[in-house]
mmCIF file of C-alpha atoms in Angstrom:
data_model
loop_
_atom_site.group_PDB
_atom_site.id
_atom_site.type_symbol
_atom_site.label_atom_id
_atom_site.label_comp_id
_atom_site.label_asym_id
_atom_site.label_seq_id
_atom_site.Cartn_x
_atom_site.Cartn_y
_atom_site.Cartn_z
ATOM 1 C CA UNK A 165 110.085 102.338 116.905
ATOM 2 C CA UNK A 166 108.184 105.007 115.262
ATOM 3 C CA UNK A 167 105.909 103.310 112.332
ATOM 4 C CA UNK A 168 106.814 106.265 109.603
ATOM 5 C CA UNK A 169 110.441 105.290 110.090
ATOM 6 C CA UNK A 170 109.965 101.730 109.124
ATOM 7 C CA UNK A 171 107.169 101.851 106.664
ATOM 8 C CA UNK A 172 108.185 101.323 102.998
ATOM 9 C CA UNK A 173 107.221 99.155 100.323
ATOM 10 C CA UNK A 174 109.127 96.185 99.493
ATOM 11 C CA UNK A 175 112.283 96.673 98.057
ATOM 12 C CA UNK A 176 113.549 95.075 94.844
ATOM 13 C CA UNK A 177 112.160 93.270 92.079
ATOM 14 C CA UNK A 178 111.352 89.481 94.180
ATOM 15 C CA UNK A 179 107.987 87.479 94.499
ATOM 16 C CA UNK A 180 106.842 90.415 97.102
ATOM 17 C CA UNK A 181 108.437 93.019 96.251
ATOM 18 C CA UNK A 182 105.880 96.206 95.552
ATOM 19 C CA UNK A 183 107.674 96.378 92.072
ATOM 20 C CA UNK A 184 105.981 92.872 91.446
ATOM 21 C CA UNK A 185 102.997 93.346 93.376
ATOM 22 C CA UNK A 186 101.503 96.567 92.397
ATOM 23 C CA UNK A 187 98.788 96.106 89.809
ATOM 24 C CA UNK A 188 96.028 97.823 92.294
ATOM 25 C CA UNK A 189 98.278 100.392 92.775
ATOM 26 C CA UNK A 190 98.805 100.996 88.532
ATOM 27 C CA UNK A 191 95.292 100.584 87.878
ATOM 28 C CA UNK A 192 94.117 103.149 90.393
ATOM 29 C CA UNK A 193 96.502 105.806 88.286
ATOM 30 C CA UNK A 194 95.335 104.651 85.014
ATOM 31 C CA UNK A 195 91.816 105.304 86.446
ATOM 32 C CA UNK A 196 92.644 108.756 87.559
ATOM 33 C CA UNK A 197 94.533 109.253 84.746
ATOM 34 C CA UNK A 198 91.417 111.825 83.070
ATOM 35 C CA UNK A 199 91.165 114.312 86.288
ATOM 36 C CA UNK A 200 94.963 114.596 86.173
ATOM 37 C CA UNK A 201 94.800 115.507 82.429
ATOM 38 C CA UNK A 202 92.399 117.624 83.027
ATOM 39 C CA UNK A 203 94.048 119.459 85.748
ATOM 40 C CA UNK A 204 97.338 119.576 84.076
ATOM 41 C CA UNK A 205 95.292 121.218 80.713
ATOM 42 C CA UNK A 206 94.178 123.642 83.126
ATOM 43 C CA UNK A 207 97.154 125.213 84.679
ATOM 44 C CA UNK A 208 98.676 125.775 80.794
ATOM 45 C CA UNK A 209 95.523 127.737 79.264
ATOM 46 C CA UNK A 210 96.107 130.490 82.227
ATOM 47 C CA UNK A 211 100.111 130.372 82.185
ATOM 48 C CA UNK A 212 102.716 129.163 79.972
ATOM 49 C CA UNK A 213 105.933 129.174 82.494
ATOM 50 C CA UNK A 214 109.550 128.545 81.060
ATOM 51 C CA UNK A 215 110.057 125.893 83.843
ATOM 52 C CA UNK A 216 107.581 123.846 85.255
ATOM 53 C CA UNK A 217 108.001 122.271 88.784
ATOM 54 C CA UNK A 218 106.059 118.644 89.346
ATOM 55 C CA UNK A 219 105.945 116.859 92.273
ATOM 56 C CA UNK A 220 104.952 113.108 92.803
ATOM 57 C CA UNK A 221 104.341 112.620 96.886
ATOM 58 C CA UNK A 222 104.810 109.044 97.477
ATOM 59 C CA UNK A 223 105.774 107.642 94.568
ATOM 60 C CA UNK A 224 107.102 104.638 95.969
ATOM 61 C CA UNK A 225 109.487 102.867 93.705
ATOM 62 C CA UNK A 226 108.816 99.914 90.346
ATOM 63 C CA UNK A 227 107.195 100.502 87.431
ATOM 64 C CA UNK A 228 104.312 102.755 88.634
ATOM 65 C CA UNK A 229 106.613 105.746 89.716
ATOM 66 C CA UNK A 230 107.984 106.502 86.086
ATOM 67 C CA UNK A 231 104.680 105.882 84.760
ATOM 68 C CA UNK A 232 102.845 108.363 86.611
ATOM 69 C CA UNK A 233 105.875 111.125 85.277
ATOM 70 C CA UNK A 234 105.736 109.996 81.928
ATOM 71 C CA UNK A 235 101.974 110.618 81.669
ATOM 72 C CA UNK A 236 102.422 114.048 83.092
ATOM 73 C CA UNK A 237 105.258 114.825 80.716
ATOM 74 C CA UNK A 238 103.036 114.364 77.440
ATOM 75 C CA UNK A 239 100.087 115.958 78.654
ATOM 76 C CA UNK A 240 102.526 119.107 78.957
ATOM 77 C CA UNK A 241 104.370 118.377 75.855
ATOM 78 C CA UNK A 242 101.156 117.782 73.801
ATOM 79 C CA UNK A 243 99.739 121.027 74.934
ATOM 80 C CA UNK A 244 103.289 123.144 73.948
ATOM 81 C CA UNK A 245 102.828 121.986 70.556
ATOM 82 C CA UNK A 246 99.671 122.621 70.578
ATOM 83 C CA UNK A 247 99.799 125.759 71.157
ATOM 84 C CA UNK A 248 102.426 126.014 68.233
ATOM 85 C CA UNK A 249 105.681 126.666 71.022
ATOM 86 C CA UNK A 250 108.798 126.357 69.122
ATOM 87 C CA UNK A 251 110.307 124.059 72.032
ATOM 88 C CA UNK A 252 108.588 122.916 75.487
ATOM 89 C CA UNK A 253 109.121 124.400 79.254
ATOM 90 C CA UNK A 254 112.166 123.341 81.030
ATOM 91 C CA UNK A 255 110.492 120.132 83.409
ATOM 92 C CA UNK A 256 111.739 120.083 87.154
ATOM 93 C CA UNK A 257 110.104 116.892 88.421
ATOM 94 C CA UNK A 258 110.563 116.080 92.230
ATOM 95 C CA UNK A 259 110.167 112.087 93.456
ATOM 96 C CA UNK A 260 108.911 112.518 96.902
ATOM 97 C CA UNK A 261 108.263 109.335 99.642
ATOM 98 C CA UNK A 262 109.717 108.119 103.293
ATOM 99 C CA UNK A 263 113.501 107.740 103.747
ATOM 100 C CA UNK A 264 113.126 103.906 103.794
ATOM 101 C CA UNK A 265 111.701 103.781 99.849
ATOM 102 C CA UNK A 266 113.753 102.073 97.418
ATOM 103 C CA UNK A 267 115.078 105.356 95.712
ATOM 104 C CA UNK A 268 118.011 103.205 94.216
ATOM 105 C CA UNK A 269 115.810 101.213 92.005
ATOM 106 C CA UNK A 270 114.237 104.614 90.661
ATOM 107 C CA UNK A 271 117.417 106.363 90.168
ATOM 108 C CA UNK A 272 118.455 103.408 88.605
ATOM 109 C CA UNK A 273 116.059 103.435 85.999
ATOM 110 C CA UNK A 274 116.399 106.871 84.835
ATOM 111 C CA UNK A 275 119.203 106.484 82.225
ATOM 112 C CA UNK A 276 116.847 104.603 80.121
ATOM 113 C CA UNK A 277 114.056 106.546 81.033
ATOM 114 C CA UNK A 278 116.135 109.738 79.652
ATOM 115 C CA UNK A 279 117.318 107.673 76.174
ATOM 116 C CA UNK A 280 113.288 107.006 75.810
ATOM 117 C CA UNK A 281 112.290 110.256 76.462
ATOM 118 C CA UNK A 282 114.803 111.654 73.813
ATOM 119 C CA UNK A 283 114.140 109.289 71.161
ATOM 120 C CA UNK A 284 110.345 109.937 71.156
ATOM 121 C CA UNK A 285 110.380 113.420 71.561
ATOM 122 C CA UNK A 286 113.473 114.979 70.400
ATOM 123 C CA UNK A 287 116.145 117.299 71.049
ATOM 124 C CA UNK A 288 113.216 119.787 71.036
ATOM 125 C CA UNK A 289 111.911 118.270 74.195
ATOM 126 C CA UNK A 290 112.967 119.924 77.845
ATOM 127 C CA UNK A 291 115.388 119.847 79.441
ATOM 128 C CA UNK A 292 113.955 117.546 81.980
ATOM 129 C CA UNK A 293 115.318 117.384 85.714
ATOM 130 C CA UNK A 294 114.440 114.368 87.820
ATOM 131 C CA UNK A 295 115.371 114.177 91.702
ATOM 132 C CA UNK A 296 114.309 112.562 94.892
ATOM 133 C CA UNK A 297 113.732 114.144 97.871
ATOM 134 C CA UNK A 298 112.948 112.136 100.863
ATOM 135 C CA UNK A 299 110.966 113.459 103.728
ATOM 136 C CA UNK A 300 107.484 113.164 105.190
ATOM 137 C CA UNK A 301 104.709 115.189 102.712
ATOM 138 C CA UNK A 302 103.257 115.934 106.319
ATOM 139 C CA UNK A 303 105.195 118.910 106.462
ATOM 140 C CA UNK A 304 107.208 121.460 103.930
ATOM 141 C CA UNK A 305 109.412 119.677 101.296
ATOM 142 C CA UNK A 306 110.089 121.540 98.354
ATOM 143 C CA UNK A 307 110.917 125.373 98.093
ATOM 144 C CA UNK A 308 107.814 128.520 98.246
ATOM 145 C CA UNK A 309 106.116 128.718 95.230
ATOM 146 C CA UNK A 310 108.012 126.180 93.316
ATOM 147 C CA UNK A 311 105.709 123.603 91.738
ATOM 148 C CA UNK A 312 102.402 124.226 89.421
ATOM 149 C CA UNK A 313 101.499 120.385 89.937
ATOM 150 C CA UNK A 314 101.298 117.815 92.389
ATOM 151 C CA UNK A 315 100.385 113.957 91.989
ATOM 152 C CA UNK A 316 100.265 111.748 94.514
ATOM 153 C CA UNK A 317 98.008 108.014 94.639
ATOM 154 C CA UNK A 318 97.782 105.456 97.183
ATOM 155 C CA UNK A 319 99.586 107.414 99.719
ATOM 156 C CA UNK A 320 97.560 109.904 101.758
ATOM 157 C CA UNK A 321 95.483 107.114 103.559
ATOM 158 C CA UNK A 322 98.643 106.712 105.473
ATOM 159 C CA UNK A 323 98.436 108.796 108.499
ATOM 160 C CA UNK A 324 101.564 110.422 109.833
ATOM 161 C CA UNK A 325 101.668 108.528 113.041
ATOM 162 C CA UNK A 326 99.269 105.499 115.081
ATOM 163 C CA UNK A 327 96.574 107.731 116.890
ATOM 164 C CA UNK A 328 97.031 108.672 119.613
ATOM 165 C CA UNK A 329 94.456 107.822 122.581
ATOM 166 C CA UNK A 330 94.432 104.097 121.664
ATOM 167 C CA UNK A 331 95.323 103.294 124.724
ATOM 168 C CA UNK A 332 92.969 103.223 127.885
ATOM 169 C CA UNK A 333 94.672 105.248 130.592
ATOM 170 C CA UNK A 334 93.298 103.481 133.814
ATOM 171 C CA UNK A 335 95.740 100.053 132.815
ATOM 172 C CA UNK A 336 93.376 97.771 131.059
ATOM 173 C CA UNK A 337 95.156 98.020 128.032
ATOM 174 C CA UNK A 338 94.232 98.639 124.408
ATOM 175 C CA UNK A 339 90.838 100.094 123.592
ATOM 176 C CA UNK A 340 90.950 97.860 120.349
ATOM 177 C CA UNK A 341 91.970 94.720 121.104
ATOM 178 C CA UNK A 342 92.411 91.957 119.007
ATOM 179 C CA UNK A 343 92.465 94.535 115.937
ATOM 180 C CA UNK A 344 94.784 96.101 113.729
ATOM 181 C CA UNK A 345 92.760 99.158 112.944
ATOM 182 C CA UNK A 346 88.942 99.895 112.905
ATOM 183 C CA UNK A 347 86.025 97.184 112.853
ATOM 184 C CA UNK A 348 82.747 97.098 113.618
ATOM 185 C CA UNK A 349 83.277 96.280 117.289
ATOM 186 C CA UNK A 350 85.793 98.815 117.875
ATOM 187 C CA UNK A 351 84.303 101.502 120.596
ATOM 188 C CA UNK A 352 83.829 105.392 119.511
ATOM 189 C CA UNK A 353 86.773 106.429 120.937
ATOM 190 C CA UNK A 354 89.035 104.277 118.421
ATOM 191 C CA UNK A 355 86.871 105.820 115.570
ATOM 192 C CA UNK A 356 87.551 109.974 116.888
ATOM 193 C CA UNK A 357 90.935 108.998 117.471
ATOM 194 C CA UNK A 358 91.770 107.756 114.011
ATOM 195 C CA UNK A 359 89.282 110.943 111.947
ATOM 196 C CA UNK A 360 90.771 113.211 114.342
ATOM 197 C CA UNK A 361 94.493 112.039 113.598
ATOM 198 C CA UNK A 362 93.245 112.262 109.739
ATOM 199 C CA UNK A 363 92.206 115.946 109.939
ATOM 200 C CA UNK A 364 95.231 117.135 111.257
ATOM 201 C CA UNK A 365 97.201 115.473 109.252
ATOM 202 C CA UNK A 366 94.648 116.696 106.469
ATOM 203 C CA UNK A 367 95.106 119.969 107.263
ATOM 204 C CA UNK A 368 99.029 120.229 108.145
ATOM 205 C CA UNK A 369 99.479 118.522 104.487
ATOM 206 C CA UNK A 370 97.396 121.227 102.410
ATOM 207 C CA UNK A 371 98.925 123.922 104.190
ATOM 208 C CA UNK A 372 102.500 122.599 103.530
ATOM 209 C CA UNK A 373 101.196 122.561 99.458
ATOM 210 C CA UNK A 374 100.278 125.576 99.498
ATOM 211 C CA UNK A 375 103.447 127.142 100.502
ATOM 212 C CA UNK A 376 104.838 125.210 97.721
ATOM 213 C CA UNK A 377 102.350 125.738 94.891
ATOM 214 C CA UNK A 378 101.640 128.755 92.742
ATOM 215 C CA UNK A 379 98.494 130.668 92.458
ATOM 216 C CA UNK A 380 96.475 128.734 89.801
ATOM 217 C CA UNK A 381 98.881 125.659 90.151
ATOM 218 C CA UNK A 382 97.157 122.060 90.301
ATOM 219 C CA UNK A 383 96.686 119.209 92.669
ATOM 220 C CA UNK A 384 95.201 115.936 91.940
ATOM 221 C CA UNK A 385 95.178 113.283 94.894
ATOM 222 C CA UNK A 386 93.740 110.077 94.824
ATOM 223 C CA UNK A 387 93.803 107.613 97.963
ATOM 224 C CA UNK A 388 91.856 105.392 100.101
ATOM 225 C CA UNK A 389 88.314 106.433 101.201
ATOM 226 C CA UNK A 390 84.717 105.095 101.656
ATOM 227 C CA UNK A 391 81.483 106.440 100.491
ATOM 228 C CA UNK A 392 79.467 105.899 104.103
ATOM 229 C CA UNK A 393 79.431 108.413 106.696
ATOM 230 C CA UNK A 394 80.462 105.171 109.248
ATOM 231 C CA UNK A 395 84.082 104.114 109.325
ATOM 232 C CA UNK A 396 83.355 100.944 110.820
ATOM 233 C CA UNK A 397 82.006 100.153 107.614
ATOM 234 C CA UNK A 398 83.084 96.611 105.538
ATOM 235 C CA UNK A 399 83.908 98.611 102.381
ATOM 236 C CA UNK A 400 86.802 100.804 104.252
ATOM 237 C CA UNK A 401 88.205 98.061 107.020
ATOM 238 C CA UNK A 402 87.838 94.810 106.262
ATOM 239 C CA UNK A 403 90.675 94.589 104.988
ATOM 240 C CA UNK A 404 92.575 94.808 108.165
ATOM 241 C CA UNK A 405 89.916 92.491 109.760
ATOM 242 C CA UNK A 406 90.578 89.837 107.849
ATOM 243 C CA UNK A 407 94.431 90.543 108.670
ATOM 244 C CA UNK A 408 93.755 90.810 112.316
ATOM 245 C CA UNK A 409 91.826 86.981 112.199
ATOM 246 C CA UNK A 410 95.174 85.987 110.823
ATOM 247 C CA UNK A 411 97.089 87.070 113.431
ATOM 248 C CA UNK A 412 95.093 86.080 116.317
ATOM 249 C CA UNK A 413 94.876 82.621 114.450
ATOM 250 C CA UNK A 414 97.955 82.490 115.104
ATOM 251 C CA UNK A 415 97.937 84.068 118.277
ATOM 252 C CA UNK A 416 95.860 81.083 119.354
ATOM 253 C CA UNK A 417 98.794 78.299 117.968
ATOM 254 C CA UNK A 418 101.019 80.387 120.786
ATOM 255 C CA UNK A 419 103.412 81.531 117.150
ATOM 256 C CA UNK A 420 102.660 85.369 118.498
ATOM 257 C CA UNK A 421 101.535 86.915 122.091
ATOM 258 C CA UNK A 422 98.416 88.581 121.994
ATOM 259 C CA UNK A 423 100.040 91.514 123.351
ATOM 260 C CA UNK A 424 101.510 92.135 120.851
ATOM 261 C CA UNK A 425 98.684 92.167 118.686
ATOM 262 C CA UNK A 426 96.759 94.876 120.716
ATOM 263 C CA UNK A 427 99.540 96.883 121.009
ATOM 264 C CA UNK A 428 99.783 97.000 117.025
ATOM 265 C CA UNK A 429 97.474 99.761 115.200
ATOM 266 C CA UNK A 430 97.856 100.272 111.757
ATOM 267 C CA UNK A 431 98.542 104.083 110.945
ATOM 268 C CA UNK A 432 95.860 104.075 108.003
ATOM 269 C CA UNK A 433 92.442 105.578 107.368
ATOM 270 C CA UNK A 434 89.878 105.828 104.678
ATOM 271 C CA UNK A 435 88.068 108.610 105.142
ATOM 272 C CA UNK A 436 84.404 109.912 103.575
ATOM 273 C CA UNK A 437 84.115 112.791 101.321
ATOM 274 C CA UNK A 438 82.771 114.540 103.623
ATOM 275 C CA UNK A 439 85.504 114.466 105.742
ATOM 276 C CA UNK A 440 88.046 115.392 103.282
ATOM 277 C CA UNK A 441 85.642 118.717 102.286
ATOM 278 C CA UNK A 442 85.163 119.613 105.500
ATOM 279 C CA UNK A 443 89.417 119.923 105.899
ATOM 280 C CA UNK A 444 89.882 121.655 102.129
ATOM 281 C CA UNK A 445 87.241 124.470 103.460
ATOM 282 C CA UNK A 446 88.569 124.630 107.072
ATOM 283 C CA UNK A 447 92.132 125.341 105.814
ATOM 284 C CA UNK A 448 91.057 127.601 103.219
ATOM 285 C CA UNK A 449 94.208 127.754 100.580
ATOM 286 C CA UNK A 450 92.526 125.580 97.877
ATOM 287 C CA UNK A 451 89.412 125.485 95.604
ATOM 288 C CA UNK A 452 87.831 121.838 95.480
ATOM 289 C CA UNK A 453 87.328 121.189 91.384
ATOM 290 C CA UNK A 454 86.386 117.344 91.296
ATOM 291 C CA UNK A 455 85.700 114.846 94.008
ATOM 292 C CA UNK A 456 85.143 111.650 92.873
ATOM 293 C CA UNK A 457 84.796 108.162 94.057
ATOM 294 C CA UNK A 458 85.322 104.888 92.195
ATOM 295 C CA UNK A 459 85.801 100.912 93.016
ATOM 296 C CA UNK A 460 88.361 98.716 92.409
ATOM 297 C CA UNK A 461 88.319 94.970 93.399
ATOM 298 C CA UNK A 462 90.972 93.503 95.555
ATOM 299 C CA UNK A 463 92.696 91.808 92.945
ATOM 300 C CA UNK A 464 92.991 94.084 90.734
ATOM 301 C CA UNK A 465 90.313 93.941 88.415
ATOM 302 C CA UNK A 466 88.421 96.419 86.571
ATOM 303 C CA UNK A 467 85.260 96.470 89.278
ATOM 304 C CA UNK A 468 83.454 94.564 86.312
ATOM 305 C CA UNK A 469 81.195 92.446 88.071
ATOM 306 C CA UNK A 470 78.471 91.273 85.094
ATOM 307 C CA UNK A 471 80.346 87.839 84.729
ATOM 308 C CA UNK A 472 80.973 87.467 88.395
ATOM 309 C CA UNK A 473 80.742 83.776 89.734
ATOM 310 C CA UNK A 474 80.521 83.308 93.322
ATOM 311 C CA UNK A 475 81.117 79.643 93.335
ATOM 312 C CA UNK A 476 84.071 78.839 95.703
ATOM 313 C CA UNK A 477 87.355 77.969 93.281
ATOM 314 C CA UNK A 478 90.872 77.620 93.111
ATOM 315 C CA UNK A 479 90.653 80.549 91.402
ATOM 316 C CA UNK A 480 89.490 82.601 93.887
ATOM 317 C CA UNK A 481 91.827 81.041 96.716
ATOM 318 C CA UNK A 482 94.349 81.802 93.855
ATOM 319 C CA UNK A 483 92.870 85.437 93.667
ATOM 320 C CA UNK A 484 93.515 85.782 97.574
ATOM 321 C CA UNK A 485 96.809 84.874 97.217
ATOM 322 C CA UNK A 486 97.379 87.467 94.998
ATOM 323 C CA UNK A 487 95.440 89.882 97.529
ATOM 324 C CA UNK A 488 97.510 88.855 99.839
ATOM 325 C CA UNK A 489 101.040 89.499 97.985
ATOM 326 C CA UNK A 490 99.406 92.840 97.197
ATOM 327 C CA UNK A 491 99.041 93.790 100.694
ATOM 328 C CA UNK A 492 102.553 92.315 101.991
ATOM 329 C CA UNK A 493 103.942 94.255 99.482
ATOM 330 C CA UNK A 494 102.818 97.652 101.149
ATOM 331 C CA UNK A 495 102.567 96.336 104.916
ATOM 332 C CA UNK A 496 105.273 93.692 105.671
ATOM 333 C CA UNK A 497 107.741 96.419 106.608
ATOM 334 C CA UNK A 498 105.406 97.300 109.649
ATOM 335 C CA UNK A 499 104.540 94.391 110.543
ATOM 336 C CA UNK A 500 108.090 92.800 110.722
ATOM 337 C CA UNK A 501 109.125 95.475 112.568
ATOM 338 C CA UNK A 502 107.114 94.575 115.453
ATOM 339 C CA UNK A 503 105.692 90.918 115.642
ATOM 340 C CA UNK A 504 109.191 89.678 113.584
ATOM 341 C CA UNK A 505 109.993 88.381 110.243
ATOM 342 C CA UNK A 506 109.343 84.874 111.177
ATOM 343 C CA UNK A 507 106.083 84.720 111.160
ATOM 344 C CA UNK A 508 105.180 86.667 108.021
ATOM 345 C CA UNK A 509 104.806 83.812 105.137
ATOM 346 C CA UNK A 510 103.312 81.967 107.745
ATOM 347 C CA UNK A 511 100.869 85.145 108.389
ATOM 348 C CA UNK A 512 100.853 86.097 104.653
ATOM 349 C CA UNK A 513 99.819 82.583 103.520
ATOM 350 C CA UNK A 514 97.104 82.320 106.875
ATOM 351 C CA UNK A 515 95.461 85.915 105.143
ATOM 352 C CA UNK A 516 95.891 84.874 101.462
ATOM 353 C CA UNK A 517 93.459 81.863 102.411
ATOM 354 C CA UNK A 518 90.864 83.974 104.700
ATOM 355 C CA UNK A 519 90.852 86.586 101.721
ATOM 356 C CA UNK A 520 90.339 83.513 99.226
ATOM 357 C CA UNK A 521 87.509 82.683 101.132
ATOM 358 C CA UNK A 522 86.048 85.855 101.317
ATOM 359 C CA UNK A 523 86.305 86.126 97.617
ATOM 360 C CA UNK A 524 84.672 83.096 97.144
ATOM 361 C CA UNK A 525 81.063 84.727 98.819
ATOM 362 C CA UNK A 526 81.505 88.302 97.130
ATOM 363 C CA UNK A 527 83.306 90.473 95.270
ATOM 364 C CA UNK A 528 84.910 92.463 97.651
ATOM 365 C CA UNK A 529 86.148 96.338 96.075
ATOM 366 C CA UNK A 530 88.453 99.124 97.633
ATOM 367 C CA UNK A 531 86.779 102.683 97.013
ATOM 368 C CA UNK A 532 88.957 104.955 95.839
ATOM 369 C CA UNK A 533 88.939 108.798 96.024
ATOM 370 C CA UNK A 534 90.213 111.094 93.326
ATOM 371 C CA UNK A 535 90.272 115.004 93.923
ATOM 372 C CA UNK A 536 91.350 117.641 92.048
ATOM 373 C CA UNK A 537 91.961 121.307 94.118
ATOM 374 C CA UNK A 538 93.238 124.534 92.742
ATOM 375 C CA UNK A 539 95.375 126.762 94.446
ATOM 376 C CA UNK A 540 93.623 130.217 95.263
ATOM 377 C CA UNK A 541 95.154 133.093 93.362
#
């Protein structure tokens, strides 16, 4: 089965559902949250439009997804009254993600969302449009020259398919095996596979946006990355390794075949600034305006590490539990799909104890990417 038609986050509101488990994925926004004001600020001192088009690309489903609109819509508002406008643009605002994401539990959060918006702001405020549209960002999905800004976070470090090339061609099997995505043992052909799947996709997605964008119009991304040149490097895969020692732990009780494990390659990849440069100048359609990088620790922290203690706890086994939760939130759908749901709280609870002792000897961070591109007049 192809991985982008099974990949979603966890439906509903339960003990691992993304709704629940999704405090990386809120914090990462809030970080962000100054570049996107910034951008947003931008467009409106050049243009004041009568309706504004806004698109969220993967905006999953749970508290985050509303969030990320509401923030937009009071930058925008703000700035109309501002500027002394007797009432504010008319807001189209497009929910984009897979067809598998839990578009029920957004849609059926928007009555409320509606009564807020009204009460804080007034009859003054929009009118304000809100629809989903499910499709793949890796192509066209919204009308020429419809939107003047586009948000997405935590969502472009999923690649539109597993690379291909991943398998040798002579018989022997998986290039990669006993891994779920790059480590430091995996051979240069897994690592040109995966940054050559990530440029095209790279490239197919800016050109889609800028069909879809106006001259001047805005896009801030923030996903996945890594600051060193090498993707074999801890701070972009361990992740995954510590995932893939899960499963061949269990591998080794006879609960999975190891088969199956090399035939499983996550369709993920952090890449370095320099990689995502090089594909905004190749294509050509957008300006580069910020590019910056930032940590965030697996749990969820801040990245505050002065009153770190490395001491092994139940706090940090606790902590890689809740790593752990955070990661089945976003994942389990692949991996059920092909090893079974069986075995995942067995899996889940095997990885929540190698991440609690990982925790337990450093402080282990995600780096994030924010970027902010303007679309070329």
């Amino acid at each position: 089965m192809e991985v982008m038609q099974v990949l979603h986050m966890n439906k509903g509101a339960g003990e691992t559902s993304y709704a629940t488990n999704s405090t990386v994925q809120s914090n990462i926004i809030s970080t962000a949250k100054p570049v996107t004001e910034e951008a947003i600020l931008d467009i409106f001192n050049h243009v004041l439009p009568e309706s504004v088009g806004i698109a969220d690309l993967g905006c999953s489903s749970g508290p985050n997804t509303l969030l990320v609109v509401s923030e937009i819509l009071n930058v925008i508002y703000a700035k109309w009254q501002q500027l002394g406008r007797p009432c504010s643009p008319e807001f189209r605002v497009y929910l984009n993600d897979l067809i598998g994401n839990d578009f029920n539990n957004v849609f059926g959060s928007l009555p409320a969302f509606y009564n807020k918006l009204k009460e804080e702001k007034g009859s003054e405020f929009g009118p304000c449009f809100i629809s989903g549209v499910p499709g793949s960002f890796y192509g066209r999905v919204f009308p020429s020259k419809s939107l003047h800004f586009v948000h997405s976070s935590s969502s472009l470090h999923w690649l539109s398919q597993v690379p291909p090339g991943l398998e040798s061609k002579d018989g022997r099997g998986s290039w990669n095996k006993g891994k779920i995505y790059i480590s430091k043992t995996s051979p240069d052909c897994v690592l040109e596979a995966y940054s050559s799947q990530f440029q095209k996709d790279w490239s197919v997605f800016l050109k889609s946006r800028a069909e879809e964008i106006v001259g001047g119009g805005r896009m801030v991304l923030s996903f996945m990355g890594r600051r060193s040149t090498d993707p074999r490097s801890k701070e972009s895969c361990y992740q995954w390794e510590l995932l893939a020692r899960a499963l061949m732990s269990m591998v080794s009780e006879g609960l999975i075949e190891e088969k199956e494990v090399d035939s499983f390659n996550a369709p993920y990849y952090a890449p370095s600034p320099e990689e995502v440069k090089f594909g905004i100048y190749k294509e050509g359609s957008f300006i580069l305006d910020r590019l910056e990088m930032f940590e965030i620790d697996w749990d969820g922290g801040d990245g505050d590490g002065d009153n770190y203690d490395a001491t092994p706890t139940s706090s940090t086994l606790s902590n890689g539990a809740r790593v752990a939760k955070t990661i089945r939130a976003v994942v389990e759908s692949m991996l059920e799909s092909h090893f079974g749901g069986d075995v995942m709280d067995g899996l889940f609870q095997r990885y929540g104890e190698m991440v609690g002792n990982h925790l337990a000897k450093t402080r282990a961070k995600y780096i994030n990417l924010v970027i902010s591109l303007v679309r070329k007049v």
